[in-house]
Amino acid sequence: MAETTTNRDRSTAQPAFRATGLRKTYDMGETQVHALRGVDLEIGAGEVLVLLGPSGSGKSTLLNIVGALDRPTAGQLWYEDTELTALNDHALTRFRRAHVGFIFQFYNLIPSLTAEENVRLVTDIATDPMPAAEALELVGLGDRRAHFPAQLSGGEQQRVAVARAIAKRPHVLFCDEPTGALDSKTGIKVLETLANANAELGATLIIITHNAGIAGMADRVFNFLDGRIASIEVNETRIAPSEISW
Amino acid sequence: MKALDLKLLRDLWRIRGQALAIALVVGAATATFVMSLGVYRSLMETRDIYYERNHFADVFSGMTRAPRSIVGRIETIEGVRHAEGRIIQYATLDIPGRVESIRTVINSVGEGGETDLNRLTLVAGRGPRSSAAGEIVIDEAFADANGFAPGDEIDALIYGTRERLTVVGIGLAPDYIYAIAPGELIPDESRFGIFWMGERALEAATNRTEAINFISMTLERGASEAEVIRRLDVILAPFGGTGAYGRDDHPSNAFVDNELMQLDVMTTTIPPVFLIVSTFLVYIVLGRLISTEREQIGLLKAFGYTDGAIAWHYLKFALAISALGILIGWAAGAWMGRGMTALYTEYYRFPFLYYRISPSIFAIAALLAAGSAVLGAMGGVRTVIGLTPAIAMAPPQPPIYKTGFLERVGQKAGFTSIGHMIVRHIGRWPVRSGITVFGVALSLGLLFSTMQFLDGTNEMLEANFFRAQNQDLTVALIEAGNEEVLHNLASIPGVLRVEATRAASARLRNGHRSERVAIESASSNTRLWSRIDASGREIPLPPAGLMLSGQLAAKLDIRAGDRVEVDMLEGRRIRTQIPVVTTISEYIGSRAYADSVTLERLTRDNSPVGSALLRIDPAAREDILDELREMPIVLGVTERRATLDKFREMIDDNMITMIGFYIAFASAIVIGVVYNSARIIFSERARELATLRVLGYHKQEVGLILLGQIALLVALAVPVGCLTGYALGQSLAAAFSSDLFRLPFAPTRGTYGFSIVVVLVAAALTALIVARRVARLDMVRVLKARD
Ligand SMILES: Nc1ncnc2c1ncn2[C@@H]1O[C@H](COP(=O)(O)OP(=O)(O)OP(=O)(O)O)[C@@H](O)[C@H]1O
Ligand SMILES: [Mg+2]
């Protein structure tokens, strides 16, 4: 994979997301849980970002808000020139439909649909998708198209989820612990497909993980603590997924 | 409270909507059971007590005229305990301001209204003095309908002479619980009254000193009714006996019996439908609950809870739901029963109504409801017992889907992914999907099969009043007359056509079977009177021999071509054998027909006019009715229009209430079934639906998966429900048929349509309530939770 730009260039290029003062508070009656306590950030287009941090520090909360699955209690969020925090539900759905791919720890495939049909779920509603079969080829599952989730291993299921996420040629891919349920070998395979999507489709990649080794493949690493970004590390060079020490 | 019981309460609260939906169906089962059995028992007990207290007789016979001394002779018949003679006289009334013919039947009673049999119960005033001319007691319904009170006077034409009657009391008697005028089909309390008059007074008014024309008797316990009737006919033959009959053929009693029989049919058909549905609902809901609680069950077992304890935990769940249903059903059943009973009192005249639902009815209803819930719980409880702690602790594998038959069809039809999701989910849970289809179908069937009673009744009316009858008025004569009567009638201005008909009493026999009938006939060139069979064909009267209605032929076990023995109870009272030429399928009564020549040969008299059929100019109706009232020979006038209107009114009153109940019941089933299926589908698919939302599907598109699946199942249920309803309706119509009426099964398209619409609307509203949850689906939360 040829590195033509430096990481610093990437992070200062036209930002994909911009947020100021994001807060998320869960009201639990007596007590309040402050999941996010004021987050400002910029995420560059085409950047690879890894979120690290202890359990409960607010990583998923941030990812869900940036991915338009959830709304912040306070703060503002822009995607390019659109203020996402000002959109209604319908418009947020349109935003996800047009720009965003998701990958979760537990695959979230539809058990009643085959691998190919799971991918078609997305290509059916996208504007310029790749054929479902091609997406499955990209993740190395071209020959398993007609199989149902129950007939696939965990790693294979996650690769179908990746195929489903990249098939629409998304601008951003959100991954919440994509390798959390996988062994190292399978995990690396999944990360490779994600890295390919970043390189070949130019998709911004945001990955939550508990595996500090994965941080090596990022341009930048956000370290979360207690609902805030405690520190940001910038990697001078990214390593390939195959070189990650698990 | 034990922790496990706390869990029970919380689970119940969590699925309260589903529990309530099931309770509604259980409630409907309990309510219909309590209502129909409660009303059945109340009505039966009321009747029995009334008969007992007022000494309702066992055997009855009319006659032309017999000396009062005949009563003593009849009491010597073996098996007769007590006999009593009376005069029964029909008369017409002249009530100012009323043009229509108003009739009465006057019964003779002893001093102060006392009799030994068929006793009068006074509700106001006093009984008539035996020889006080014109003192009468009138029946309560007639008094209410026409606003008469003791002290009022009524002009009557009795036996050809005008008399002024004075109302001295108001009462009722057990031989007139259901009172219909001769030739009518339903009671009309404003046009037909029952009067009681002192014996001497009525003897004088009808010129029957020391004579009677009707006799009633009670029998000894164990006496043979058939034998008494046979001997009675022999004794009364010289006095013009019109054939003795028992309680079964007594008009009032037969109608009450008929009603009881129909209630009994309701008790045995409707509640089971609800019980079956509630069993299935408990089965699917508890099954789903247990499958989501596998891990918890495994944990409990690992902690050392016994299979029995856990099974009991889930059984209690089912019992709690049914307990709620039982309470709803008890209250609703008692309330509806009261309403139904009130309806009965409008048509059945009892001096008291004994509405009481015995504790045993409540108890049986509760047992049935609880039993069906336990039965439904069995499937789930069996899986609970089968789970080992280890298996239960392992999370369930993703459900295994297959491409099946529907798939291949779908592939050709170009299913979208969502189409695949729907069809495969149905195929993955065929039993549950089947139960949904079956439940909705049963509800549709139930609604349809009760709605079709309206069609059946309309068809019966149509056949009877429009196809078979073309006359406007039927004029009954005091006694059979001749051509001259017809001339007199024809000369009334406005009368367009007059035809004679006649009905002669006879007893038909085949072996040991015997039936008392009136052989009906009309003039050979009739245009107003025709026999139309159930399929709408006109069946001409055979030139020689009899035509029997299908019901009568069946009762006598006779087929066309057989010969039947005829004992004429009129005219020269000949006894002969005559062939049955054809049978005709009819709706009302068991009837026999002959052409006029054949009938004359049987009666051997020369008076072919029993009553006259008139076609009139509607503009002259009032004048004609006035004229007829003045004619001494006229016993009464029946207007086709009025009878029809009265019938319609009765249908509106009765049937509409019933149909309201059944729409509510059918909706209860649909709500119970659709709500539970939709909630289960929703909870099973919440994760998938949330995933679709994440992928960028809009709420409406995601909602479509849920609604589409329900819609598909409901759509499948519609044809199944129509078939179920067809079968159920046909057997209900057959079960409701009696000697009095044969209810046709003649559903119209409108009834199919109406039932389908009710079911679809109930299903759609219910599904929409659940679909609202899709809109509120919290993507983040659902995705966080592992199944
Ligand atoms: N629906 C909710 N209601 C109440 N509190 C919540 C809810 N969702 C998250 N929280 C709280 O918000 C905080 C942040 O949660 P979040 O899921 O973002 O953490 P995380 O960093 O992703 O942790 P993990 O690494 O364990 O996934 C936690 O304290 C959590 O308990
Ligand atoms: Mg998380």
CSV table of C-alpha atoms and ligand atoms in Angstrom, one decimal, chain A residues 26 28 33 35 54-61 177 210, chain B residues 784, ligand 1:
chain,number,residue,atom,x,y,z
A,26,TYR,CA,-28.3,9.9,31.1
A,28,MET,CA,-31.4,7.9,36.0
A,33,VAL,CA,-24.6,9.5,34.5
A,35,ALA,CA,-21.2,9.6,29.6
A,54,PRO,CA,-11.3,2.0,29.9
A,55,SER,CA,-14.7,0.5,30.0
A,56,GLY,CA,-17.4,3.1,30.6
A,57,SER,CA,-15.3,6.0,29.5
A,58,GLY,CA,-17.7,7.1,26.8
A,59,LYS,CA,-16.2,5.7,23.6
A,60,SER,CA,-19.4,4.0,22.3
A,61,THR,CA,-21.4,7.0,23.3
A,177,GLU,CA,-15.0,-3.3,18.8
A,210,HIS,CA,-9.6,-2.5,23.8
B,784,LYS,CA,-26.1,-3.0,23.1
C,1,LIG,N1,-28.7,4.0,28.2
C,1,LIG,C1,-27.9,4.3,29.2
C,1,LIG,N2,-28.4,4.7,30.3
C,1,LIG,C2,-27.6,5.0,31.4
C,1,LIG,N3,-26.3,5.1,31.3
C,1,LIG,C3,-25.7,4.7,30.2
C,1,LIG,C4,-26.5,4.3,29.0
C,1,LIG,N4,-25.6,4.0,28.0
C,1,LIG,C5,-24.4,4.3,28.5
C,1,LIG,N5,-24.4,4.7,29.8
C,1,LIG,C6,-23.3,5.0,30.7
C,1,LIG,O1,-22.5,5.9,30.0
C,1,LIG,C7,-21.2,5.7,30.2
C,1,LIG,C8,-20.4,5.5,28.9
C,1,LIG,O2,-20.8,4.4,28.3
C,1,LIG,P1,-20.2,3.8,26.9
C,1,LIG,O3,-21.0,2.7,26.5
C,1,LIG,O4,-20.0,5.0,26.0
C,1,LIG,O5,-18.8,3.3,27.4
C,1,LIG,P2,-17.7,2.6,26.6
C,1,LIG,O6,-16.5,3.5,26.7
C,1,LIG,O7,-18.1,2.3,25.3
C,1,LIG,O8,-17.4,1.3,27.5
C,1,LIG,P3,-17.1,-0.2,27.0
C,1,LIG,O9,-15.6,-0.2,26.6
C,1,LIG,O10,-17.3,-1.0,28.1
C,1,LIG,O11,-17.9,-0.5,25.8
C,1,LIG,C9,-21.1,4.5,31.1
C,1,LIG,O12,-20.9,4.9,32.5
C,1,LIG,C10,-22.5,3.8,30.9
C,1,LIG,O13,-22.8,3.2,32.1
